[in-house]
Amino acid sequence: MRLATRNNGTPDGQLVVVSSDNDCFVAANGIATNLLDAMTRWADVAGPLAALAKQPEANQDSAEAFDSASALAPLPRSWQWLDGSAFPQHGLLMQKAFHLPPIESDRPLMYQGMSDRFYGGTADVPFGSEKDGIDFEGEFAVIVDHVPMGTSADDAMDHIKLVVQLNDWSLRTIAPIEMKTGFGWVQAKPACSVAPVAVTPDELGASWSNGRVCLPLRVEWNGKRFGDADGSEMEYGFHELVAHAAATRDLVAGTIIGSGTVSNRDYANAGSSCISERRAIDMIEHGEPKTQFMSFGDRVRMEARSRDGRPLFGVIDQSVTSAKTIVTEP
């Protein structure tokens, strides 16, 4: 099953069910008003939504063309966004480049970011200054229903209802300043962007394995390949990240949990999913970073497809803009 959100002028949009080729949709009228509503009542609405999912395939007359470019993020806002850093190669490259000691912990890395807004996959994204070190981060993420406190990793698998693809924007020159305070990020982590279609894990077939999205995430920067790192190399699967987050509290339905930057051991061939990692590789190989961060007008494109080339989450394709050029109503 594939779900998306149309812009209907409300903050949470209108929930729609998308066909298996992402070409058409039917509205989930009478089942759930929006995806956040559906997540809170998943046990009741999953069956009717699954039945509705057959309509775009069986009866084209009941479906409308799906315009992914005008879709909102599947969850335009939610109660909670927790991002992991579950790809060990990314951390190893950072440690080597910056001569940092290894993190001595058997616990997953995770921080809590802003969740009151998620950009749609084709929305231009405003930033205050190019000097802040604008960077993209290609990730996968999951959306859960209500997860009780103390849920085990095995049981957490059943709470993963949807999988999404996202871009976790970062401001790299601000991050080290905030890290030195000993508290979490605020300014360095603006709103994320999410590809238009959320899929149930079964849509991934064999590519959903042990709580991991075992697919390459194609990243292009200004039309040039930047990386095709595969999501299979997570040190902790999503079910383990969910259990970690729920160790001391319930997770409210609609909580989104990210994988962190997709990164592979064979980075020389796989490439990278963020500029910061590429700069670390520059430092290791050349003694200094040669790759610059993003400038206003730059574009980033991200897409993960099935192993046989079918579309899944749709495309993130966004331009970086200056917030100073945006005119707000008085």
Short mmCIF file of C-alpha atoms in Angstrom, two decimals:
data_model
loop_
_atom_site.label_atom_id
_atom_site.label_comp_id
_atom_site.label_asym_id
_atom_site.label_seq_id
_atom_site.Cartn_x
_atom_site.Cartn_y
_atom_site.Cartn_z
CA MET A 1 0.00 0.00 0.00
CA ARG A 2 1.17 3.49 -0.90
CA LEU A 3 -0.08 6.64 0.79
CA ALA A 4 0.41 10.32 0.01
CA THR A 5 -0.95 13.71 1.04
CA ARG A 6 -2.59 16.26 -1.25
CA ASN A 7 -2.59 19.94 -0.49
CA ASN A 8 -6.18 20.88 0.37
CA GLY A 9 -5.36 24.10 2.19
CA THR A 10 -5.26 22.55 5.65
CA PRO A 11 -2.06 22.05 7.69
CA ASP A 12 -2.24 18.25 7.46
CA GLY A 13 -3.56 17.90 3.92
CA GLN A 14 -5.80 15.18 2.48
CA LEU A 15 -4.85 11.50 2.67
CA VAL A 16 -4.88 9.62 -0.64
CA VAL A 17 -4.03 6.06 -1.68
CA VAL A 18 -1.63 5.84 -4.61
CA SER A 19 -1.40 3.15 -7.28
CA SER A 20 1.55 0.74 -7.46
CA ASP A 21 3.10 2.76 -10.31
CA ASN A 22 2.56 6.12 -8.53
CA ASP A 23 0.51 7.31 -11.51
CA CYS A 24 -2.95 7.71 -9.98
CA PHE A 25 -4.76 7.92 -6.65
CA VAL A 26 -8.07 7.73 -4.87
CA ALA A 27 -8.94 9.87 -1.86
CA ALA A 28 -9.35 8.18 1.51
CA ASN A 29 -12.64 9.99 2.13
CA GLY A 30 -14.62 8.48 4.97
CA ILE A 31 -11.64 6.47 6.21
CA ALA A 32 -9.18 9.06 7.54
CA THR A 33 -8.98 12.81 7.05
CA ASN A 34 -5.17 12.82 6.91
CA LEU A 35 -2.23 10.52 7.53
CA LEU A 36 -1.71 11.65 11.13
CA ASP A 37 -5.33 10.72 11.82
CA ALA A 38 -4.76 7.35 10.12
CA MET A 39 -1.66 6.63 12.21
CA THR A 40 -3.54 7.20 15.46
CA ARG A 41 -6.26 4.73 14.34
CA TRP A 42 -4.14 2.37 12.27
CA ALA A 43 -5.72 -0.85 13.51
CA ASP A 44 -9.13 0.40 12.37
CA VAL A 45 -8.18 2.05 9.07
CA ALA A 46 -5.46 -0.25 7.68
CA GLY A 47 -8.00 -2.73 6.26
CA PRO A 48 -10.21 -0.15 4.53
CA LEU A 49 -7.13 1.64 3.17
CA ALA A 50 -5.76 -1.64 1.80
CA ALA A 51 -9.11 -2.34 0.10
CA LEU A 52 -9.10 1.16 -1.36
CA ALA A 53 -5.56 0.57 -2.64
CA LYS A 54 -6.96 -1.93 -5.15
CA GLN A 55 -9.19 0.67 -6.81
CA PRO A 56 -6.58 2.60 -8.82
CA GLU A 57 -5.43 -0.70 -10.32
CA ALA A 58 -8.86 -2.23 -10.96
CA ASN A 59 -10.86 0.78 -12.08
CA GLN A 60 -9.10 3.70 -13.69
CA ASP A 61 -12.41 5.59 -13.81
CA SER A 62 -12.41 5.91 -10.02
CA ALA A 63 -8.87 7.29 -9.89
CA GLU A 64 -7.28 10.65 -10.62
CA ALA A 65 -3.80 11.35 -11.95
CA PHE A 66 -1.29 11.67 -9.12
CA ASP A 67 0.85 14.80 -9.39
CA SER A 68 3.80 14.06 -7.11
CA ALA A 69 5.24 17.52 -7.74
CA SER A 70 2.31 19.16 -5.96
CA ALA A 71 2.09 16.61 -3.12
CA LEU A 72 2.96 17.57 0.41
CA ALA A 73 5.19 15.46 2.63
CA PRO A 74 3.21 12.32 3.59
CA LEU A 75 3.15 13.73 7.13
CA PRO A 76 3.37 17.52 6.71
CA ARG A 77 3.77 17.71 10.48
CA SER A 78 3.84 15.15 13.25
CA TRP A 79 4.29 14.76 16.98
CA GLN A 80 7.88 13.60 16.96
CA TRP A 81 10.93 13.24 14.69
CA LEU A 82 13.84 11.17 15.96
CA ASP A 83 16.90 10.72 13.78
CA GLY A 84 19.47 8.01 14.23
CA SER A 85 22.99 7.69 12.93
CA ALA A 86 22.96 4.01 12.15
CA PHE A 87 25.56 3.71 9.38
CA PRO A 88 28.95 3.06 11.02
CA GLN A 89 30.99 3.97 7.94
CA HIS A 90 29.77 7.56 8.12
CA GLY A 91 31.00 7.88 11.70
CA LEU A 92 34.31 6.19 10.95
CA LEU A 93 35.04 8.63 8.12
CA MET A 94 34.27 11.60 10.36
CA GLN A 95 36.48 10.26 13.13
CA LYS A 96 39.38 9.64 10.77
CA ALA A 97 39.10 13.00 9.00
CA PHE A 98 38.84 15.08 12.18
CA HIS A 99 41.04 12.87 14.41
CA LEU A 100 38.16 12.23 16.79
CA PRO A 101 38.14 9.42 19.36
CA PRO A 102 35.68 6.61 18.68
CA ILE A 103 32.34 6.82 20.45
CA GLU A 104 32.56 4.13 23.12
CA SER A 105 28.95 3.04 23.33
CA ASP A 106 26.79 0.05 22.51
CA ARG A 107 23.76 2.32 22.19
CA PRO A 108 22.38 3.67 18.92
CA LEU A 109 23.03 7.35 18.27
CA MET A 110 19.84 9.42 18.11
CA TYR A 111 18.69 13.01 18.47
CA GLN A 112 15.26 14.68 18.50
CA GLY A 113 14.64 17.26 15.79
CA MET A 114 11.83 19.59 14.78
CA SER A 115 8.63 17.91 13.62
CA ASP A 116 6.14 20.76 13.27
CA ARG A 117 7.00 21.00 9.54
CA PHE A 118 8.24 18.66 6.83
CA TYR A 119 8.79 20.07 3.34
CA GLY A 120 7.29 18.35 0.34
CA GLY A 121 9.71 16.62 -1.99
CA THR A 122 9.71 19.34 -4.66
CA ALA A 123 9.34 22.45 -2.51
CA ASP A 124 12.10 25.05 -2.70
CA VAL A 125 13.86 25.22 0.66
CA PRO A 126 14.86 28.63 2.10
CA PHE A 127 18.00 29.23 4.14
CA GLY A 128 19.33 32.35 5.81
CA SER A 129 22.94 32.30 4.60
CA GLU A 130 25.26 30.28 2.41
CA LYS A 131 27.88 30.79 5.14
CA ASP A 132 25.96 28.37 7.38
CA GLY A 133 27.25 25.38 5.39
CA ILE A 134 24.08 24.14 3.68
CA ASP A 135 24.15 20.36 3.30
CA PHE A 136 21.73 17.61 2.28
CA GLU A 137 21.53 14.19 3.92
CA GLY A 138 19.87 11.31 2.11
CA GLU A 139 18.10 8.95 4.51
CA PHE A 140 15.36 6.38 4.92
CA ALA A 141 12.88 6.58 7.77
CA VAL A 142 9.91 4.74 9.25
CA ILE A 143 6.60 5.86 10.71
CA VAL A 144 5.17 3.92 13.66
CA ASP A 145 1.84 3.55 15.35
CA HIS A 146 1.64 3.81 19.14
CA VAL A 147 4.67 2.02 20.65
CA PRO A 148 4.39 1.19 24.39
CA MET A 149 7.33 1.95 26.64
CA GLY A 150 9.71 -0.99 26.95
CA THR A 151 8.77 -2.60 23.61
CA SER A 152 11.44 -5.08 22.50
CA ALA A 153 13.17 -4.89 19.14
CA ASP A 154 11.36 -8.02 17.96
CA ASP A 155 7.97 -6.60 18.88
CA ALA A 156 8.90 -3.16 17.50
CA MET A 157 8.91 -4.62 13.98
CA ASP A 158 5.10 -4.89 14.10
CA HIS A 159 4.81 -1.20 14.98
CA ILE A 160 6.59 -0.07 11.79
CA LYS A 161 3.70 0.77 9.50
CA LEU A 162 5.25 2.95 6.79
CA VAL A 163 8.64 3.60 5.20
CA VAL A 164 9.66 6.94 3.68
CA GLN A 165 12.65 8.54 1.98
CA LEU A 166 13.84 11.91 3.26
CA ASN A 167 16.43 14.65 3.10
CA ASP A 168 17.61 15.72 6.55
CA TRP A 169 18.92 19.22 5.86
CA SER A 170 21.91 20.34 7.94
CA LEU A 171 23.81 23.57 8.52
CA ARG A 172 27.36 22.37 9.03
CA THR A 173 29.12 25.49 10.25
CA ILE A 174 26.57 25.88 13.06
CA ALA A 175 26.62 22.21 14.14
CA PRO A 176 30.04 22.17 15.88
CA ILE A 177 29.17 25.35 17.78
CA GLU A 178 26.01 23.77 19.16
CA MET A 179 27.71 20.44 19.84
CA LYS A 180 30.24 22.13 22.10
CA THR A 181 27.46 23.31 24.41
CA GLY A 182 26.70 19.71 25.34
CA PHE A 183 23.04 20.16 24.42
CA GLY A 184 21.27 19.10 21.25
CA TRP A 185 21.05 20.79 17.87
CA VAL A 186 18.54 23.55 17.25
CA GLN A 187 19.78 26.00 14.62
CA ALA A 188 21.87 23.41 12.77
CA LYS A 189 18.90 21.17 12.02
CA PRO A 190 16.10 22.90 10.09
CA ALA A 191 13.03 21.12 8.74
CA CYS A 192 13.49 17.91 6.73
CA SER A 193 12.09 17.18 3.28
CA VAL A 194 10.21 13.97 2.52
CA ALA A 195 9.54 12.22 -0.79
CA PRO A 196 5.83 12.25 -1.68
CA VAL A 197 4.91 8.58 -1.18
CA ALA A 198 4.97 6.56 2.03
CA VAL A 199 4.91 2.79 1.51
CA THR A 200 4.03 -0.15 3.73
CA PRO A 201 7.05 -2.44 4.25
CA ASP A 202 5.54 -5.19 2.07
CA GLU A 203 5.79 -2.84 -0.95
CA LEU A 204 9.57 -3.24 -0.70
CA GLY A 205 9.43 -7.03 -1.00
CA ALA A 206 12.78 -8.70 -0.33
CA SER A 207 14.39 -5.27 -0.13
CA TRP A 208 12.84 -4.89 3.34
CA SER A 209 15.06 -7.21 5.35
CA ASN A 210 15.83 -7.30 9.07
CA GLY A 211 14.42 -3.82 9.55
CA ARG A 212 16.52 -2.34 6.77
CA VAL A 213 15.77 -0.79 3.37
CA CYS A 214 18.19 -2.76 1.22
CA LEU A 215 18.16 -0.42 -1.76
CA PRO A 216 20.56 2.17 -3.19
CA LEU A 217 19.60 5.80 -2.68
CA ARG A 218 20.56 7.77 -5.77
CA VAL A 219 21.69 11.30 -4.94
CA GLU A 220 22.41 13.91 -7.62
CA TRP A 221 23.70 17.42 -7.01
CA ASN A 222 23.13 19.93 -9.80
CA GLY A 223 22.48 17.10 -12.21
CA LYS A 224 25.63 15.11 -11.41
CA ARG A 225 25.78 11.79 -9.56
CA PHE A 226 26.86 12.21 -5.96
CA GLY A 227 26.19 8.73 -4.61
CA ASP A 228 24.24 5.48 -4.71
CA ALA A 229 24.85 4.25 -1.16
CA ASP A 230 22.78 1.24 -0.13
CA GLY A 231 20.58 1.17 2.97
CA SER A 232 21.49 -2.39 3.87
CA GLU A 233 24.59 -1.46 5.89
CA MET A 234 22.78 -0.10 8.95
CA GLU A 235 24.43 -1.23 12.18
CA TYR A 236 21.01 -1.18 13.86
CA GLY A 237 17.80 -2.01 12.03
CA PHE A 238 14.80 0.27 12.31
CA HIS A 239 13.14 -2.10 14.78
CA GLU A 240 16.17 -1.69 17.05
CA LEU A 241 16.04 2.09 16.70
CA VAL A 242 12.34 2.04 17.61
CA ALA A 243 13.02 -0.11 20.68
CA HIS A 244 15.84 2.22 21.71
CA ALA A 245 13.60 5.28 21.47
CA ALA A 246 10.81 3.55 23.40
CA ALA A 247 13.03 2.29 26.22
CA THR A 248 11.83 4.89 28.74
CA ARG A 249 8.67 6.32 27.15
CA ASP A 250 5.78 5.54 24.87
CA LEU A 251 6.15 6.64 21.26
CA VAL A 252 3.06 8.44 20.05
CA ALA A 253 1.50 7.24 16.81
CA GLY A 254 2.98 9.17 13.90
CA THR A 255 6.51 9.26 15.33
CA ILE A 256 9.07 9.29 12.50
CA ILE A 257 12.46 7.64 13.05
CA GLY A 258 15.33 8.18 10.60
CA SER A 259 18.30 6.04 9.67
CA GLY A 260 20.88 8.80 9.50
CA THR A 261 22.98 9.47 6.40
CA VAL A 262 23.12 6.39 4.17
CA SER A 263 26.78 5.41 3.96
CA ASN A 264 28.71 2.37 2.68
CA ARG A 265 32.12 0.85 3.34
CA ASP A 266 32.85 0.89 -0.39
CA TYR A 267 32.40 4.66 -0.56
CA ALA A 268 34.89 4.95 -3.41
CA ASN A 269 32.33 3.29 -5.68
CA ALA A 270 29.07 3.95 -3.83
CA GLY A 271 29.69 7.65 -3.33
CA SER A 272 28.09 9.59 -0.49
CA SER A 273 24.69 10.85 0.63
CA CYS A 274 25.85 14.14 2.17
CA ILE A 275 28.49 16.78 1.44
CA SER A 276 30.00 16.57 4.91
CA GLU A 277 31.03 12.97 4.29
CA ARG A 278 32.55 13.89 0.93
CA ARG A 279 34.52 16.67 2.62
CA ALA A 280 35.79 14.15 5.19
CA ILE A 281 36.96 11.90 2.36
CA ASP A 282 38.69 14.94 0.80
CA MET A 283 40.55 15.53 4.06
CA ILE A 284 41.61 11.91 4.33
CA GLU A 285 42.82 11.75 0.73
CA HIS A 286 44.06 15.30 0.12
CA GLY A 287 44.60 16.83 3.56
CA GLU A 288 41.90 19.46 3.07
CA PRO A 289 38.25 19.67 1.99
CA LYS A 290 37.84 20.41 -1.69
CA THR A 291 34.06 20.01 -1.94
CA GLN A 292 32.10 23.16 -1.11
CA PHE A 293 28.71 23.26 0.57
CA MET A 294 25.56 24.27 -1.32
CA SER A 295 24.90 27.70 -2.81
CA PHE A 296 21.59 29.41 -3.46
CA GLY A 297 20.17 28.07 -6.70
CA ASP A 298 21.73 24.61 -6.29
CA ARG A 299 19.49 21.57 -6.74
CA VAL A 300 19.57 18.18 -5.07
CA ARG A 301 17.71 15.14 -6.32
CA MET A 302 17.19 11.88 -4.42
CA GLU A 303 15.38 8.71 -5.40
CA ALA A 304 15.36 5.06 -4.35
CA ARG A 305 13.73 2.64 -6.78
CA SER A 306 13.00 -1.07 -6.53
CA ARG A 307 15.61 -3.54 -7.74
CA ASP A 308 13.70 -3.92 -11.00
CA GLY A 309 13.50 -0.16 -11.52
CA ARG A 310 9.92 0.51 -10.39
CA PRO A 311 9.19 3.79 -8.56
CA LEU A 312 8.65 3.59 -4.81
CA PHE A 313 8.75 6.76 -2.73
CA GLY A 314 8.80 9.20 -5.61
CA VAL A 315 11.46 11.86 -6.01
CA ILE A 316 12.97 14.55 -3.85
CA ASP A 317 14.05 17.29 -6.25
CA GLN A 318 14.63 20.64 -4.57
CA SER A 319 16.30 23.97 -5.04
CA VAL A 320 18.07 25.89 -2.27
CA THR A 321 16.86 29.48 -2.04
CA SER A 322 17.61 32.57 0.04
CA ALA A 323 15.10 33.24 2.80
CA LYS A 324 15.75 36.95 2.27
CA THR A 325 14.10 36.81 -1.15
CA ILE A 326 10.84 35.46 0.29
CA VAL A 327 8.22 38.17 0.72
CA THR A 328 5.76 37.55 3.54
CA GLU A 329 2.33 39.12 3.85
CA PRO A 330 2.15 42.04 6.33
#
